[in-house]
JSON list of C-alpha atoms in Angstrom, two decimals:
[
{"chain": "A", "resi": 947, "resn": "MET", "atom": "CA", "xyz": [0.00, 0.00, 0.00]},
{"chain": "A", "resi": 948, "resn": "SER", "atom": "CA", "xyz": [1.65, 3.12, -1.19]},
{"chain": "A", "resi": 949, "resn": "THR", "atom": "CA", "xyz": [-0.58, 6.06, -0.40]},
{"chain": "A", "resi": 950, "resn": "ALA", "atom": "CA", "xyz": [-2.08, 7.51, 2.74]},
{"chain": "A", "resi": 951, "resn": "LEU", "atom": "CA", "xyz": [-5.54, 7.02, 1.24]},
{"chain": "A", "resi": 952, "resn": "GLU", "atom": "CA", "xyz": [-4.90, 3.29, 0.75]},
{"chain": "A", "resi": 953, "resn": "ILE", "atom": "CA", "xyz": [-3.77, 3.02, 4.35]},
{"chain": "A", "resi": 954, "resn": "THR", "atom": "CA", "xyz": [-6.83, 4.97, 5.48]},
{"chain": "A", "resi": 955, "resn": "ALA", "atom": "CA", "xyz": [-9.11, 2.70, 3.46]},
{"chain": "A", "resi": 956, "resn": "PHE", "atom": "CA", "xyz": [-7.65, -0.43, 5.02]},
{"chain": "A", "resi": 957, "resn": "ALA", "atom": "CA", "xyz": [-7.70, 1.16, 8.50]},
{"chain": "A", "resi": 958, "resn": "TYR", "atom": "CA", "xyz": [-11.40, 1.88, 8.00]},
{"chain": "A", "resi": 959, "resn": "LEU", "atom": "CA", "xyz": [-11.92, -1.76, 7.00]},
{"chain": "A", "resi": 960, "resn": "GLY", "atom": "CA", "xyz": [-10.05, -2.78, 10.15]},
{"chain": "A", "resi": 961, "resn": "VAL", "atom": "CA", "xyz": [-12.33, -0.75, 12.39]},
{"chain": "A", "resi": 962, "resn": "ILE", "atom": "CA", "xyz": [-15.56, -1.99, 10.84]},
{"chain": "A", "resi": 963, "resn": "SER", "atom": "CA", "xyz": [-14.20, -5.55, 10.82]},
{"chain": "A", "resi": 964, "resn": "VAL", "atom": "CA", "xyz": [-13.92, -5.57, 14.60]},
{"chain": "A", "resi": 965, "resn": "VAL", "atom": "CA", "xyz": [-17.33, -3.97, 15.07]},
{"chain": "A", "resi": 966, "resn": "LEU", "atom": "CA", "xyz": [-19.04, -6.32, 12.60]},
{"chain": "A", "resi": 967, "resn": "ALA", "atom": "CA", "xyz": [-17.39, -9.44, 14.02]},
{"chain": "A", "resi": 968, "resn": "VAL", "atom": "CA", "xyz": [-18.55, -8.61, 17.55]},
{"chain": "A", "resi": 969, "resn": "ILE", "atom": "CA", "xyz": [-22.10, -7.83, 16.41]},
{"chain": "A", "resi": 970, "resn": "ASP", "atom": "CA", "xyz": [-22.31, -10.97, 14.26]},
{"chain": "A", "resi": 971, "resn": "VAL", "atom": "CA", "xyz": [-21.08, -13.27, 17.05]},
{"chain": "A", "resi": 972, "resn": "ARG", "atom": "CA", "xyz": [-23.49, -11.75, 19.57]},
{"chain": "A", "resi": 973, "resn": "HIS", "atom": "CA", "xyz": [-26.58, -11.19, 17.40]},
{"chain": "A", "resi": 974, "resn": "HIS", "atom": "CA", "xyz": [-26.06, -13.13, 14.13]},
{"chain": "A", "resi": 975, "resn": "ARG", "atom": "CA", "xyz": [-26.50, -9.91, 12.17]},
{"chain": "A", "resi": 976, "resn": "LEU", "atom": "CA", "xyz": [-24.33, -7.72, 9.98]},
{"chain": "A", "resi": 977, "resn": "PRO", "atom": "CA", "xyz": [-26.17, -4.39, 10.12]},
{"chain": "A", "resi": 978, "resn": "ASN", "atom": "CA", "xyz": [-26.84, -2.54, 6.87]},
{"chain": "A", "resi": 979, "resn": "ARG", "atom": "CA", "xyz": [-26.06, 0.75, 8.61]},
{"chain": "A", "resi": 980, "resn": "ILE", "atom": "CA", "xyz": [-22.43, -0.38, 8.84]},
{"chain": "A", "resi": 981, "resn": "VAL", "atom": "CA", "xyz": [-22.01, -2.64, 5.79]},
{"chain": "A", "resi": 982, "resn": "LEU", "atom": "CA", "xyz": [-23.72, -0.57, 3.10]},
{"chain": "A", "resi": 983, "resn": "PRO", "atom": "CA", "xyz": [-21.84, 2.72, 3.71]},
{"chain": "A", "resi": 984, "resn": "SER", "atom": "CA", "xyz": [-18.62, 0.70, 3.53]},
{"chain": "A", "resi": 985, "resn": "TYR", "atom": "CA", "xyz": [-19.05, 0.36, -0.22]},
{"chain": "A", "resi": 986, "resn": "GLY", "atom": "CA", "xyz": [-19.03, 4.13, -0.64]},
{"chain": "A", "resi": 987, "resn": "VAL", "atom": "CA", "xyz": [-16.34, 4.88, 1.92]},
{"chain": "A", "resi": 988, "resn": "GLY", "atom": "CA", "xyz": [-13.99, 2.17, 0.66]},
{"chain": "A", "resi": 989, "resn": "GLY", "atom": "CA", "xyz": [-14.67, 2.99, -2.98]},
{"chain": "A", "resi": 990, "resn": "ALA", "atom": "CA", "xyz": [-14.12, 6.72, -2.46]},
{"chain": "A", "resi": 991, "resn": "LEU", "atom": "CA", "xyz": [-10.87, 6.23, -0.55]},
{"chain": "A", "resi": 992, "resn": "LEU", "atom": "CA", "xyz": [-9.51, 3.81, -3.13]},
{"chain": "A", "resi": 993, "resn": "LEU", "atom": "CA", "xyz": [-10.57, 6.12, -5.98]},
{"chain": "A", "resi": 994, "resn": "GLY", "atom": "CA", "xyz": [-8.75, 8.92, -4.19]},
{"chain": "A", "resi": 995, "resn": "ALA", "atom": "CA", "xyz": [-5.67, 6.71, -3.94]},
{"chain": "A", "resi": 996, "resn": "VAL", "atom": "CA", "xyz": [-5.74, 6.30, -7.73]},
{"chain": "A", "resi": 997, "resn": "LEU", "atom": "CA", "xyz": [-6.03, 10.06, -8.18]},
{"chain": "A", "resi": 998, "resn": "PHE", "atom": "CA", "xyz": [-2.90, 10.43, -6.05]},
{"chain": "A", "resi": 999, "resn": "GLY", "atom": "CA", "xyz": [-0.80, 7.86, -7.86]},
{"chain": "A", "resi": 1000, "resn": "ALA", "atom": "CA", "xyz": [-1.97, 4.34, -7.07]},
{"chain": "A", "resi": 1001, "resn": "PRO", "atom": "CA", "xyz": [-2.35, 2.16, -10.18]},
{"chain": "A", "resi": 1002, "resn": "ALA", "atom": "CA", "xyz": [-5.72, 2.61, -11.90]},
{"chain": "A", "resi": 1003, "resn": "ALA", "atom": "CA", "xyz": [-5.80, -1.11, -12.67]},
{"chain": "A", "resi": 1004, "resn": "ALA", "atom": "CA", "xyz": [-6.13, -1.77, -8.93]},
{"chain": "A", "resi": 1005, "resn": "LEU", "atom": "CA", "xyz": [-9.41, 0.15, -8.87]},
{"chain": "A", "resi": 1006, "resn": "GLY", "atom": "CA", "xyz": [-10.74, -1.84, -11.81]},
{"chain": "A", "resi": 1007, "resn": "ARG", "atom": "CA", "xyz": [-9.82, -5.10, -10.07]},
{"chain": "A", "resi": 1008, "resn": "ALA", "atom": "CA", "xyz": [-11.44, -3.84, -6.88]},
{"chain": "A", "resi": 1009, "resn": "LEU", "atom": "CA", "xyz": [-14.73, -3.13, -8.64]},
{"chain": "A", "resi": 1010, "resn": "VAL", "atom": "CA", "xyz": [-14.71, -6.48, -10.42]},
{"chain": "A", "resi": 1011, "resn": "GLY", "atom": "CA", "xyz": [-13.75, -8.22, -7.17]},
{"chain": "A", "resi": 1012, "resn": "MET", "atom": "CA", "xyz": [-16.65, -6.53, -5.40]},
{"chain": "A", "resi": 1013, "resn": "ILE", "atom": "CA", "xyz": [-19.14, -7.69, -8.04]},
{"chain": "A", "resi": 1014, "resn": "VAL", "atom": "CA", "xyz": [-17.72, -11.21, -8.32]},
{"chain": "A", "resi": 1015, "resn": "LEU", "atom": "CA", "xyz": [-17.61, -11.92, -4.59]},
{"chain": "A", "resi": 1016, "resn": "PHE", "atom": "CA", "xyz": [-21.06, -10.39, -4.03]},
{"chain": "A", "resi": 1017, "resn": "GLY", "atom": "CA", "xyz": [-22.46, -12.48, -6.90]},
{"chain": "A", "resi": 1018, "resn": "PHE", "atom": "CA", "xyz": [-20.76, -15.67, -5.72]},
{"chain": "A", "resi": 1019, "resn": "TYR", "atom": "CA", "xyz": [-22.17, -15.28, -2.20]},
{"chain": "A", "resi": 1020, "resn": "LEU", "atom": "CA", "xyz": [-25.59, -14.40, -3.59]},
{"chain": "A", "resi": 1021, "resn": "VAL", "atom": "CA", "xyz": [-25.64, -17.66, -5.57]},
{"chain": "A", "resi": 1022, "resn": "LEU", "atom": "CA", "xyz": [-24.55, -19.54, -2.43]},
{"chain": "A", "resi": 1023, "resn": "ARG", "atom": "CA", "xyz": [-27.34, -17.89, -0.45]},
{"chain": "A", "resi": 1024, "resn": "VAL", "atom": "CA", "xyz": [-29.95, -18.95, -3.02]},
{"chain": "A", "resi": 1025, "resn": "LEU", "atom": "CA", "xyz": [-28.58, -22.50, -3.23]},
{"chain": "A", "resi": 1026, "resn": "SER", "atom": "CA", "xyz": [-28.22, -22.89, 0.53]},
{"chain": "A", "resi": 1027, "resn": "ARG", "atom": "CA", "xyz": [-31.84, -21.94, 1.17]},
{"chain": "A", "resi": 1028, "resn": "ARG", "atom": "CA", "xyz": [-30.96, -19.17, 3.56]},
{"chain": "A", "resi": 1029, "resn": "GLY", "atom": "CA", "xyz": [-28.13, -21.06, 5.27]},
{"chain": "A", "resi": 1030, "resn": "LEU", "atom": "CA", "xyz": [-26.06, -18.00, 4.45]},
{"chain": "A", "resi": 1031, "resn": "GLY", "atom": "CA", "xyz": [-27.36, -14.65, 5.64]},
{"chain": "A", "resi": 1032, "resn": "GLY", "atom": "CA", "xyz": [-28.02, -11.58, 3.52]},
{"chain": "A", "resi": 1033, "resn": "GLY", "atom": "CA", "xyz": [-25.49, -9.66, 5.60]},
{"chain": "A", "resi": 1034, "resn": "ASP", "atom": "CA", "xyz": [-22.83, -12.17, 4.61]},
{"chain": "A", "resi": 1035, "resn": "VAL", "atom": "CA", "xyz": [-23.64, -11.53, 0.94]},
{"chain": "A", "resi": 1036, "resn": "LYS", "atom": "CA", "xyz": [-23.33, -7.76, 1.39]},
{"chain": "A", "resi": 1037, "resn": "LEU", "atom": "CA", "xyz": [-20.12, -8.12, 3.41]},
{"chain": "A", "resi": 1038, "resn": "ALA", "atom": "CA", "xyz": [-18.67, -10.31, 0.65]},
{"chain": "A", "resi": 1039, "resn": "GLY", "atom": "CA", "xyz": [-18.97, -7.39, -1.77]},
{"chain": "A", "resi": 1040, "resn": "VAL", "atom": "CA", "xyz": [-17.08, -5.10, 0.59]},
{"chain": "A", "resi": 1041, "resn": "LEU", "atom": "CA", "xyz": [-14.34, -7.69, 1.09]},
{"chain": "A", "resi": 1042, "resn": "GLY", "atom": "CA", "xyz": [-14.20, -8.26, -2.66]},
{"chain": "A", "resi": 1043, "resn": "LEU", "atom": "CA", "xyz": [-13.53, -4.54, -3.11]},
{"chain": "A", "resi": 1044, "resn": "TYR", "atom": "CA", "xyz": [-10.52, -4.60, -0.81]},
{"chain": "A", "resi": 1045, "resn": "LEU", "atom": "CA", "xyz": [-9.16, -8.01, -1.82]},
{"chain": "A", "resi": 1046, "resn": "GLY", "atom": "CA", "xyz": [-9.56, -7.14, -5.49]},
{"chain": "A", "resi": 1047, "resn": "TRP", "atom": "CA", "xyz": [-7.53, -3.98, -4.89]},
{"chain": "A", "resi": 1048, "resn": "LEU", "atom": "CA", "xyz": [-4.65, -6.19, -3.75]},
{"chain": "A", "resi": 1049, "resn": "GLY", "atom": "CA", "xyz": [-4.85, -8.52, -6.76]},
{"chain": "A", "resi": 1050, "resn": "TRP", "atom": "CA", "xyz": [-6.65, -11.47, -8.31]},
{"chain": "A", "resi": 1051, "resn": "GLU", "atom": "CA", "xyz": [-4.75, -13.98, -6.23]},
{"chain": "A", "resi": 1052, "resn": "ALA", "atom": "CA", "xyz": [-5.60, -12.08, -3.05]},
{"chain": "A", "resi": 1053, "resn": "LEU", "atom": "CA", "xyz": [-9.26, -12.11, -4.04]},
{"chain": "A", "resi": 1054, "resn": "ALA", "atom": "CA", "xyz": [-9.30, -15.86, -4.63]},
{"chain": "A", "resi": 1055, "resn": "ILE", "atom": "CA", "xyz": [-7.26, -16.80, -1.57]},
{"chain": "A", "resi": 1056, "resn": "GLY", "atom": "CA", "xyz": [-9.13, -14.36, 0.68]},
{"chain": "A", "resi": 1057, "resn": "ALA", "atom": "CA", "xyz": [-12.49, -15.77, -0.40]},
{"chain": "A", "resi": 1058, "resn": "LEU", "atom": "CA", "xyz": [-11.31, -19.35, 0.11]},
{"chain": "A", "resi": 1059, "resn": "ALA", "atom": "CA", "xyz": [-9.70, -18.52, 3.45]},
{"chain": "A", "resi": 1060, "resn": "GLY", "atom": "CA", "xyz": [-13.05, -17.38, 4.83]},
{"chain": "A", "resi": 1061, "resn": "PHE", "atom": "CA", "xyz": [-14.53, -20.81, 4.14]},
{"chain": "A", "resi": 1062, "resn": "VAL", "atom": "CA", "xyz": [-11.50, -22.56, 5.65]},
{"chain": "A", "resi": 1063, "resn": "VAL", "atom": "CA", "xyz": [-11.70, -20.43, 8.81]},
{"chain": "A", "resi": 1064, "resn": "GLY", "atom": "CA", "xyz": [-15.47, -20.95, 9.00]},
{"chain": "A", "resi": 1065, "resn": "GLY", "atom": "CA", "xyz": [-15.13, -24.71, 8.59]},
{"chain": "A", "resi": 1066, "resn": "ALA", "atom": "CA", "xyz": [-12.36, -24.91, 11.17]},
{"chain": "A", "resi": 1067, "resn": "THR", "atom": "CA", "xyz": [-14.44, -22.85, 13.59]},
{"chain": "A", "resi": 1068, "resn": "GLY", "atom": "CA", "xyz": [-17.43, -25.14, 13.12]},
{"chain": "A", "resi": 1069, "resn": "ILE", "atom": "CA", "xyz": [-15.32, -28.27, 13.64]},
{"chain": "A", "resi": 1070, "resn": "CYS", "atom": "CA", "xyz": [-13.77, -26.83, 16.80]},
{"chain": "A", "resi": 1071, "resn": "LEU", "atom": "CA", "xyz": [-17.17, -25.89, 18.20]},
{"chain": "A", "resi": 1072, "resn": "VAL", "atom": "CA", "xyz": [-18.56, -29.37, 17.50]},
{"chain": "A", "resi": 1073, "resn": "LEU", "atom": "CA", "xyz": [-15.52, -31.09, 19.02]},
{"chain": "A", "resi": 1074, "resn": "ALA", "atom": "CA", "xyz": [-15.81, -28.85, 22.09]},
{"chain": "A", "resi": 1075, "resn": "ARG", "atom": "CA", "xyz": [-19.51, -29.79, 22.25]},
{"chain": "A", "resi": 1076, "resn": "ARG", "atom": "CA", "xyz": [-20.52, -26.15, 22.00]},
{"chain": "A", "resi": 1077, "resn": "ALA", "atom": "CA", "xyz": [-22.38, -26.73, 18.72]},
{"chain": "A", "resi": 1078, "resn": "ASP", "atom": "CA", "xyz": [-24.05, -29.44, 16.67]},
{"chain": "A", "resi": 1079, "resn": "ARG", "atom": "CA", "xyz": [-25.28, -29.76, 13.07]},
{"chain": "A", "resi": 1080, "resn": "ARG", "atom": "CA", "xyz": [-28.24, -27.46, 13.70]},
{"chain": "A", "resi": 1081, "resn": "THR", "atom": "CA", "xyz": [-26.36, -24.71, 15.52]},
{"chain": "A", "resi": 1082, "resn": "ARG", "atom": "CA", "xyz": [-26.26, -21.39, 13.69]},
{"chain": "A", "resi": 1083, "resn": "ILE", "atom": "CA", "xyz": [-22.70, -20.13, 13.51]},
{"chain": "A", "resi": 1084, "resn": "ALA", "atom": "CA", "xyz": [-21.94, -16.54, 12.55]},
{"chain": "A", "resi": 1085, "resn": "PHE", "atom": "CA", "xyz": [-20.01, -16.64, 9.27]},
{"chain": "A", "resi": 1086, "resn": "GLY", "atom": "CA", "xyz": [-19.08, -12.95, 9.04]},
{"chain": "A", "resi": 1087, "resn": "PRO", "atom": "CA", "xyz": [-16.16, -13.25, 11.47]},
{"chain": "A", "resi": 1088, "resn": "ALA", "atom": "CA", "xyz": [-14.71, -16.15, 9.44]},
{"chain": "A", "resi": 1089, "resn": "MET", "atom": "CA", "xyz": [-15.00, -14.10, 6.25]},
{"chain": "A", "resi": 1090, "resn": "LEU", "atom": "CA", "xyz": [-13.26, -11.19, 7.94]},
{"chain": "A", "resi": 1091, "resn": "VAL", "atom": "CA", "xyz": [-10.46, -13.31, 9.41]},
{"chain": "A", "resi": 1092, "resn": "GLY", "atom": "CA", "xyz": [-9.88, -14.96, 6.03]},
{"chain": "A", "resi": 1093, "resn": "ALA", "atom": "CA", "xyz": [-9.67, -11.58, 4.33]},
{"chain": "A", "resi": 1094, "resn": "TRP", "atom": "CA", "xyz": [-7.36, -10.14, 6.98]},
{"chain": "A", "resi": 1095, "resn": "LEU", "atom": "CA", "xyz": [-5.00, -13.11, 6.73]},
{"chain": "A", "resi": 1096, "resn": "VAL", "atom": "CA", "xyz": [-4.51, -12.21, 3.07]},
{"chain": "A", "resi": 1097, "resn": "ILE", "atom": "CA", "xyz": [-4.34, -8.47, 3.72]},
{"chain": "A", "resi": 1098, "resn": "GLY", "atom": "CA", "xyz": [-1.73, -9.07, 6.42]},
{"chain": "A", "resi": 1099, "resn": "ALA", "atom": "CA", "xyz": [0.29, -11.35, 4.16]},
{"chain": "A", "resi": 1100, "resn": "SER", "atom": "CA", "xyz": [0.15, -8.73, 1.43]},
{"chain": "A", "resi": 1101, "resn": "ALA", "atom": "CA", "xyz": [1.28, -5.97, 3.77]},
{"chain": "A", "resi": 1102, "resn": "ALA", "atom": "CA", "xyz": [4.14, -8.17, 4.98]},
{"chain": "A", "resi": 1103, "resn": "GLY", "atom": "CA", "xyz": [5.20, -8.85, 1.39]},
{"chain": "A", "resi": 1104, "resn": "TRP", "atom": "CA", "xyz": [4.47, -12.58, 1.58]},
{"chain": "A", "resi": 1105, "resn": "GLY", "atom": "CA", "xyz": [3.25, -14.50, -1.41]},
{"chain": "A", "resi": 1106, "resn": "THR", "atom": "CA", "xyz": [3.71, -13.82, -5.07]},
{"chain": "A", "resi": 1107, "resn": "GLY", "atom": "CA", "xyz": [3.81, -10.46, -6.74]},
{"chain": "A", "resi": 1108, "resn": "ALA", "atom": "CA", "xyz": [0.14, -10.91, -7.59]},
{"chain": "A", "resi": 1109, "resn": "VAL", "atom": "CA", "xyz": [-0.77, -10.60, -3.91]},
{"chain": "A", "resi": 1110, "resn": "VAL", "atom": "CA", "xyz": [1.35, -7.54, -3.27]},
{"chain": "A", "resi": 1111, "resn": "ALA", "atom": "CA", "xyz": [-0.05, -4.57, -5.18]}
]
């Protein structure tokens, strides 16, 4: 991340990530009043970063990533018969925006990592006898952790050049 606006955008994502994870764990909701403005705030900050020297291609990837991840989660929601919440679908678009900014590989790995973290969480809860097959488990925190694992790796310079913008 090369510009102050990029750093600000990711700091904003960090703040809402903590807030959303806590709310989702406690109430199984990802409130629209937090998620929906995140599209505009993140988009505006990343657009500003392009205006101040960040690569324009990153913004194009971010927009495509937003649409692709939102669409993928929407299809999953329809196929899962509401096993996946609408808030998860909306959050996926926000995460797609940020992961797409970092690169195609970051988008793919970040999306996959959310499912890995969610699956591992579910297995741990079942093994600890804190959940069973019918227990509703908040998926937003797993999505966020998966995305932040990739964002952290990118910031640390780990992975291929496709992950590091």
